[in-house]
mmCIF file of C-alpha atoms in Angstrom:
data_model
loop_
_atom_site.group_PDB
_atom_site.id
_atom_site.type_symbol
_atom_site.label_atom_id
_atom_site.label_comp_id
_atom_site.label_asym_id
_atom_site.label_seq_id
_atom_site.Cartn_x
_atom_site.Cartn_y
_atom_site.Cartn_z
ATOM 1 C CA TYR A 283 100.426 61.544 68.423
ATOM 2 C CA ALA A 284 101.306 62.688 64.900
ATOM 3 C CA LYS A 285 103.654 65.278 66.374
ATOM 4 C CA GLN A 286 105.241 62.760 68.692
ATOM 5 C CA VAL A 287 106.116 60.360 65.873
ATOM 6 C CA GLY A 288 107.659 63.144 63.784
ATOM 7 C CA ALA A 289 104.922 64.036 61.281
ATOM 8 C CA LYS A 290 105.632 67.318 59.526
ATOM 9 C CA ALA A 291 101.940 68.098 59.010
ATOM 10 C CA VAL A 292 98.483 66.547 59.274
ATOM 11 C CA GLY A 293 95.609 66.082 56.860
ATOM 12 C CA LEU A 294 92.218 67.213 58.140
ATOM 13 C CA MET A 295 88.703 66.492 56.871
ATOM 14 C CA PRO A 296 85.552 68.256 58.135
ATOM 15 C CA PRO A 297 83.552 66.558 60.895
ATOM 16 C CA MET A 298 81.318 63.868 59.339
ATOM 17 C CA PHE A 299 77.703 62.661 59.679
ATOM 18 C CA TYR A 300 76.081 65.626 61.446
ATOM 19 C CA PRO A 301 75.325 68.889 59.603
ATOM 20 C CA VAL A 302 78.004 71.512 60.242
ATOM 21 C CA SER A 303 77.725 75.173 59.309
ATOM 22 C CA PRO A 304 80.657 76.913 57.594
ATOM 23 C CA ALA A 305 81.328 78.856 60.822
ATOM 24 C CA ASP A 306 81.447 75.684 62.900
ATOM 25 C CA GLN A 307 83.543 73.946 60.241
ATOM 26 C CA LEU A 308 86.088 76.765 60.498
ATOM 27 C CA ALA A 309 85.981 76.638 64.316
ATOM 28 C CA TYR A 310 86.717 72.898 64.204
ATOM 29 C CA PHE A 311 89.684 73.371 61.866
ATOM 30 C CA LEU A 312 91.111 76.174 64.013
ATOM 31 C CA HIS A 313 90.641 74.152 67.191
ATOM 32 C CA VAL A 314 92.540 71.191 65.778
ATOM 33 C CA ALA A 315 95.285 73.400 64.378
ATOM 34 C CA GLU A 316 95.753 75.075 67.738
ATOM 35 C CA LYS A 317 95.909 71.791 69.629
ATOM 36 C CA ILE A 318 98.308 69.941 67.338
ATOM 37 C CA GLU A 319 100.672 72.840 66.623
ATOM 38 C CA LEU A 320 101.545 71.425 63.220
ATOM 39 C CA PRO A 321 100.920 72.672 59.687
ATOM 40 C CA VAL A 322 97.622 71.495 58.309
ATOM 41 C CA MET A 323 96.533 70.173 54.904
ATOM 42 C CA LEU A 324 92.777 70.446 54.561
ATOM 43 C CA TYR A 325 91.052 67.653 52.640
ATOM 44 C CA ASN A 326 87.973 68.416 50.541
ATOM 45 C CA PHE A 327 86.072 65.296 49.483
ATOM 46 C CA PRO A 328 82.327 66.089 49.727
ATOM 47 C CA GLU A 329 81.201 62.770 48.279
ATOM 48 C CA LEU A 330 82.678 60.971 51.300
ATOM 49 C CA THR A 331 82.326 63.515 54.097
ATOM 50 C CA GLY A 332 78.981 64.991 53.006
ATOM 51 C CA LYS A 333 80.428 68.508 53.401
ATOM 52 C CA ARG A 334 82.200 70.802 50.933
ATOM 53 C CA ILE A 335 84.901 73.064 52.290
ATOM 54 C CA ASP A 336 84.050 76.394 50.724
ATOM 55 C CA LEU A 337 86.580 79.027 49.647
ATOM 56 C CA LYS A 338 85.584 81.446 52.427
ATOM 57 C CA VAL A 339 86.309 78.814 55.112
ATOM 58 C CA ILE A 340 89.629 77.927 53.442
ATOM 59 C CA SER A 341 90.614 81.594 53.143
ATOM 60 C CA ASP A 342 89.753 82.368 56.771
ATOM 61 C CA PHE A 343 91.563 79.260 57.963
ATOM 62 C CA ALA A 344 94.710 80.153 55.961
ATOM 63 C CA ASP A 345 94.672 83.657 57.509
ATOM 64 C CA ARG A 346 94.531 82.280 61.052
ATOM 65 C CA ALA A 347 96.396 78.934 61.071
ATOM 66 C CA PRO A 348 99.515 77.333 59.548
ATOM 67 C CA MET A 349 97.845 75.924 56.417
ATOM 68 C CA CYS A 350 100.332 74.262 54.090
ATOM 69 C CA ALA A 351 98.010 72.627 51.518
ATOM 70 C CA ILE A 352 94.575 71.429 50.539
ATOM 71 C CA LYS A 353 93.805 68.138 48.820
ATOM 72 C CA GLN A 354 90.953 68.289 46.302
ATOM 73 C CA SER A 355 89.095 65.084 45.486
ATOM 74 C CA GLY A 356 85.711 64.130 44.144
ATOM 75 C CA GLY A 357 83.661 65.096 41.145
ATOM 76 C CA GLU A 358 84.140 68.882 41.214
ATOM 77 C CA PHE A 359 87.300 68.965 39.136
ATOM 78 C CA THR A 360 86.919 72.651 38.198
ATOM 79 C CA TYR A 361 87.287 73.529 41.919
ATOM 80 C CA HIS A 362 91.031 72.930 41.475
ATOM 81 C CA ARG A 363 91.223 76.214 39.564
ATOM 82 C CA GLU A 364 89.734 78.319 42.349
ATOM 83 C CA LEU A 365 91.773 76.545 45.044
ATOM 84 C CA ILE A 366 95.021 77.018 43.145
ATOM 85 C CA ALA A 367 94.331 80.722 42.696
ATOM 86 C CA LEU A 368 93.521 81.099 46.402
ATOM 87 C CA GLY A 369 96.622 79.095 47.341
ATOM 88 C CA LYS A 370 98.843 81.482 45.405
ATOM 89 C CA GLU A 371 97.300 84.368 47.318
ATOM 90 C CA LYS A 372 97.437 82.732 50.750
ATOM 91 C CA GLY A 373 100.637 80.760 50.522
ATOM 92 C CA PHE A 374 99.440 77.117 50.375
ATOM 93 C CA VAL A 375 99.617 74.508 47.642
ATOM 94 C CA VAL A 376 96.953 72.275 46.103
ATOM 95 C CA MET A 377 97.331 68.499 45.961
ATOM 96 C CA SER A 378 94.927 66.540 43.781
ATOM 97 C CA GLY A 379 93.175 63.179 44.126
ATOM 98 C CA ALA A 380 92.397 63.138 40.420
ATOM 99 C CA ASP A 381 94.870 60.367 39.494
ATOM 100 C CA THR A 382 93.524 59.841 35.981
ATOM 101 C CA ARG A 383 93.667 63.528 35.078
ATOM 102 C CA LEU A 384 97.199 64.358 36.117
ATOM 103 C CA THR A 385 98.215 66.239 32.999
ATOM 104 C CA GLU A 386 95.241 68.574 33.501
ATOM 105 C CA VAL A 387 95.979 68.862 37.213
ATOM 106 C CA PHE A 388 99.589 69.920 36.623
ATOM 107 C CA ALA A 389 98.617 72.251 33.766
ATOM 108 C CA LEU A 390 96.368 74.103 36.233
ATOM 109 C CA GLY A 391 99.273 74.542 38.644
ATOM 110 C CA ALA A 392 98.689 71.907 41.313
ATOM 111 C CA ALA A 393 101.758 71.017 43.303
ATOM 112 C CA GLY A 394 101.229 67.242 43.235
ATOM 113 C CA ALA A 395 98.852 64.338 43.623
ATOM 114 C CA ILE A 396 97.765 62.089 46.455
ATOM 115 C CA GLY A 397 95.685 59.277 45.087
ATOM 116 C CA GLY A 398 94.803 55.624 45.222
ATOM 117 C CA LEU A 399 96.491 54.639 41.936
ATOM 118 C CA VAL A 400 99.947 55.550 43.298
ATOM 119 C CA ASN A 401 99.674 52.205 45.182
ATOM 120 C CA ILE A 402 99.332 50.401 41.838
ATOM 121 C CA VAL A 403 101.324 52.294 39.193
ATOM 122 C CA PRO A 404 103.595 54.678 41.066
ATOM 123 C CA GLU A 405 106.170 54.777 38.274
ATOM 124 C CA LEU A 406 103.601 56.162 35.873
ATOM 125 C CA MET A 407 102.559 58.886 38.224
ATOM 126 C CA VAL A 408 106.158 59.830 38.946
ATOM 127 C CA GLU A 409 106.938 59.940 35.241
ATOM 128 C CA LEU A 410 103.974 62.208 34.484
ATOM 129 C CA TYR A 411 105.070 64.503 37.332
ATOM 130 C CA GLN A 412 108.568 64.679 35.974
ATOM 131 C CA MET A 413 107.352 65.497 32.478
ATOM 132 C CA CYS A 414 104.625 67.980 33.434
ATOM 133 C CA VAL A 415 106.301 69.750 36.362
ATOM 134 C CA GLU A 416 110.059 69.181 36.123
ATOM 135 C CA GLY A 417 110.333 69.474 32.349
ATOM 136 C CA LYS A 418 111.587 65.965 31.617
ATOM 137 C CA LYS A 419 111.398 65.166 27.879
ATOM 138 C CA GLY A 420 108.769 62.634 26.935
ATOM 139 C CA GLU A 421 105.336 61.932 25.593
ATOM 140 C CA THR A 422 102.577 62.184 28.205
ATOM 141 C CA GLN A 423 99.597 61.010 26.143
ATOM 142 C CA ALA A 424 100.319 57.275 26.218
ATOM 143 C CA ILE A 425 101.087 57.295 29.947
ATOM 144 C CA ALA A 426 97.980 59.341 30.719
ATOM 145 C CA ALA A 427 95.893 56.939 28.636
ATOM 146 C CA THR A 428 97.279 53.985 30.602
ATOM 147 C CA MET A 429 96.384 55.755 33.848
ATOM 148 C CA VAL A 430 92.821 56.261 32.610
ATOM 149 C CA GLU A 431 92.563 52.544 31.737
ATOM 150 C CA VAL A 432 93.951 51.532 35.145
ATOM 151 C CA GLY A 433 91.307 53.734 36.770
ATOM 152 C CA ARG A 434 88.524 52.350 34.609
ATOM 153 C CA ILE A 435 89.398 48.740 35.491
ATOM 154 C CA VAL A 436 89.836 49.139 39.237
ATOM 155 C CA ASP A 437 86.786 51.357 39.560
ATOM 156 C CA GLN A 438 84.552 48.336 38.945
ATOM 157 C CA LEU A 439 84.800 48.212 42.744
ATOM 158 C CA THR A 440 84.915 51.066 45.244
ATOM 159 C CA PHE A 441 87.805 52.234 47.434
ATOM 160 C CA PRO A 442 89.615 50.660 49.229
ATOM 161 C CA LEU A 443 88.822 47.231 47.768
ATOM 162 C CA ASN A 444 89.587 48.431 44.254
ATOM 163 C CA VAL A 445 93.092 49.538 45.293
ATOM 164 C CA ALA A 446 93.659 46.212 47.004
ATOM 165 C CA ALA A 447 92.787 44.432 43.760
ATOM 166 C CA GLY A 448 95.211 46.651 41.875
ATOM 167 C CA ILE A 449 97.988 45.973 44.329
ATOM 168 C CA GLU A 450 97.432 42.224 44.179
ATOM 169 C CA SER A 451 97.330 42.350 40.370
ATOM 170 C CA ARG A 452 100.933 43.539 40.499
ATOM 171 C CA GLY A 453 101.901 40.525 42.557
ATOM 172 C CA LEU A 454 102.062 42.310 45.926
ATOM 173 C CA PRO A 455 100.177 41.345 49.110
ATOM 174 C CA PRO A 456 97.295 43.764 49.711
ATOM 175 C CA GLY A 457 96.464 42.542 53.215
ATOM 176 C CA VAL A 458 93.148 41.364 54.537
ATOM 177 C CA PRO A 459 90.021 43.589 53.934
ATOM 178 C CA LYS A 460 88.682 45.111 57.118
ATOM 179 C CA MET A 461 85.204 45.222 55.640
ATOM 180 C CA ILE A 462 82.854 42.350 54.836
ATOM 181 C CA VAL A 463 83.151 41.511 51.133
ATOM 182 C CA SER A 464 80.128 40.016 49.341
ATOM 183 C CA PRO A 465 80.407 37.072 46.978
ATOM 184 C CA GLU A 466 79.443 39.453 44.141
ATOM 185 C CA SER A 467 82.313 41.773 44.952
ATOM 186 C CA ARG A 468 84.709 38.864 45.176
ATOM 187 C CA VAL A 469 83.774 37.896 41.618
ATOM 188 C CA ILE A 470 84.408 41.451 40.407
ATOM 189 C CA TYR A 471 87.688 41.477 42.380
ATOM 190 C CA GLN A 472 88.905 38.439 40.432
ATOM 191 C CA LYS A 473 87.797 40.060 37.159
ATOM 192 C CA ILE A 474 89.881 43.123 38.020
ATOM 193 C CA LEU A 475 92.922 40.902 38.623
ATOM 194 C CA VAL A 476 92.593 39.294 35.171
ATOM 195 C CA GLU A 477 92.050 42.610 33.374
ATOM 196 C CA MET A 478 94.794 44.440 35.198
ATOM 197 C CA ARG A 479 97.371 41.732 34.618
ATOM 198 C CA ALA A 480 96.544 41.805 30.906
ATOM 199 C CA LEU A 481 97.009 45.565 30.923
ATOM 200 C CA PHE A 482 100.344 45.342 32.722
ATOM 201 C CA ALA A 483 101.584 42.749 30.205
ATOM 202 C CA ASN A 484 100.555 44.971 27.273
ATOM 203 C CA SER A 485 102.104 48.034 28.889
ATOM 204 C CA ASN A 486 105.393 46.294 29.879
ATOM 205 C CA LEU A 487 104.814 47.024 33.560
ATOM 206 C CA ALA A 488 106.614 44.586 35.821
ATOM 207 C CA VAL A 489 104.670 42.275 38.120
ATOM 208 C CA ALA A 490 106.249 40.853 41.282
ATOM 209 C CA THR A 491 106.702 37.107 41.167
ATOM 210 C CA SER A 492 107.108 36.434 44.904
ATOM 211 C CA VAL A 493 103.360 36.721 45.626
ATOM 212 C CA HIS A 494 100.528 35.521 43.438
ATOM 213 C CA GLY A 495 96.826 36.372 43.821
#
């Protein structure tokens, strides 16, 4: 389907729930790559999938399939370094999910970022990219500090409800949650709206006026 609608590549996580050996993980990735006939971006997020994609699996996959990238998310930030080194050897790039550590990510040599906060403060992420990667003149510390504060506030809830709160705090419609939301989480959601709107006002970030939370 991705190929039919014109996708240039696909993102691929390991199979979830059941234990999977590294050999079977590689076999799964190769099977999908063969069937879809599109470049593949692997996605390593052990905290959500329960499985880490190790360097050996990534290296073997890159040798045998059209691997274009890997996205690194989760708590193992230092893994970026090993992945970037392997990517330079094998011809793929590293994308990061570490929204609040973008200056570090770009300093390590990551090609870009794919994260939740781009839904909330895309202009800040673009500006950091332009300064860190494209050489645009500017001071990154204040922007990076604002990104950290955005992350701190929205992370009072978990994804994707936290991103929805961030989107609504900028005056945009986040849609209806597909999960059941407890009364406790709804209280925290409203708290995020208040704190985020105060942050946007202090940071001179525009808020849409057509939709109000």
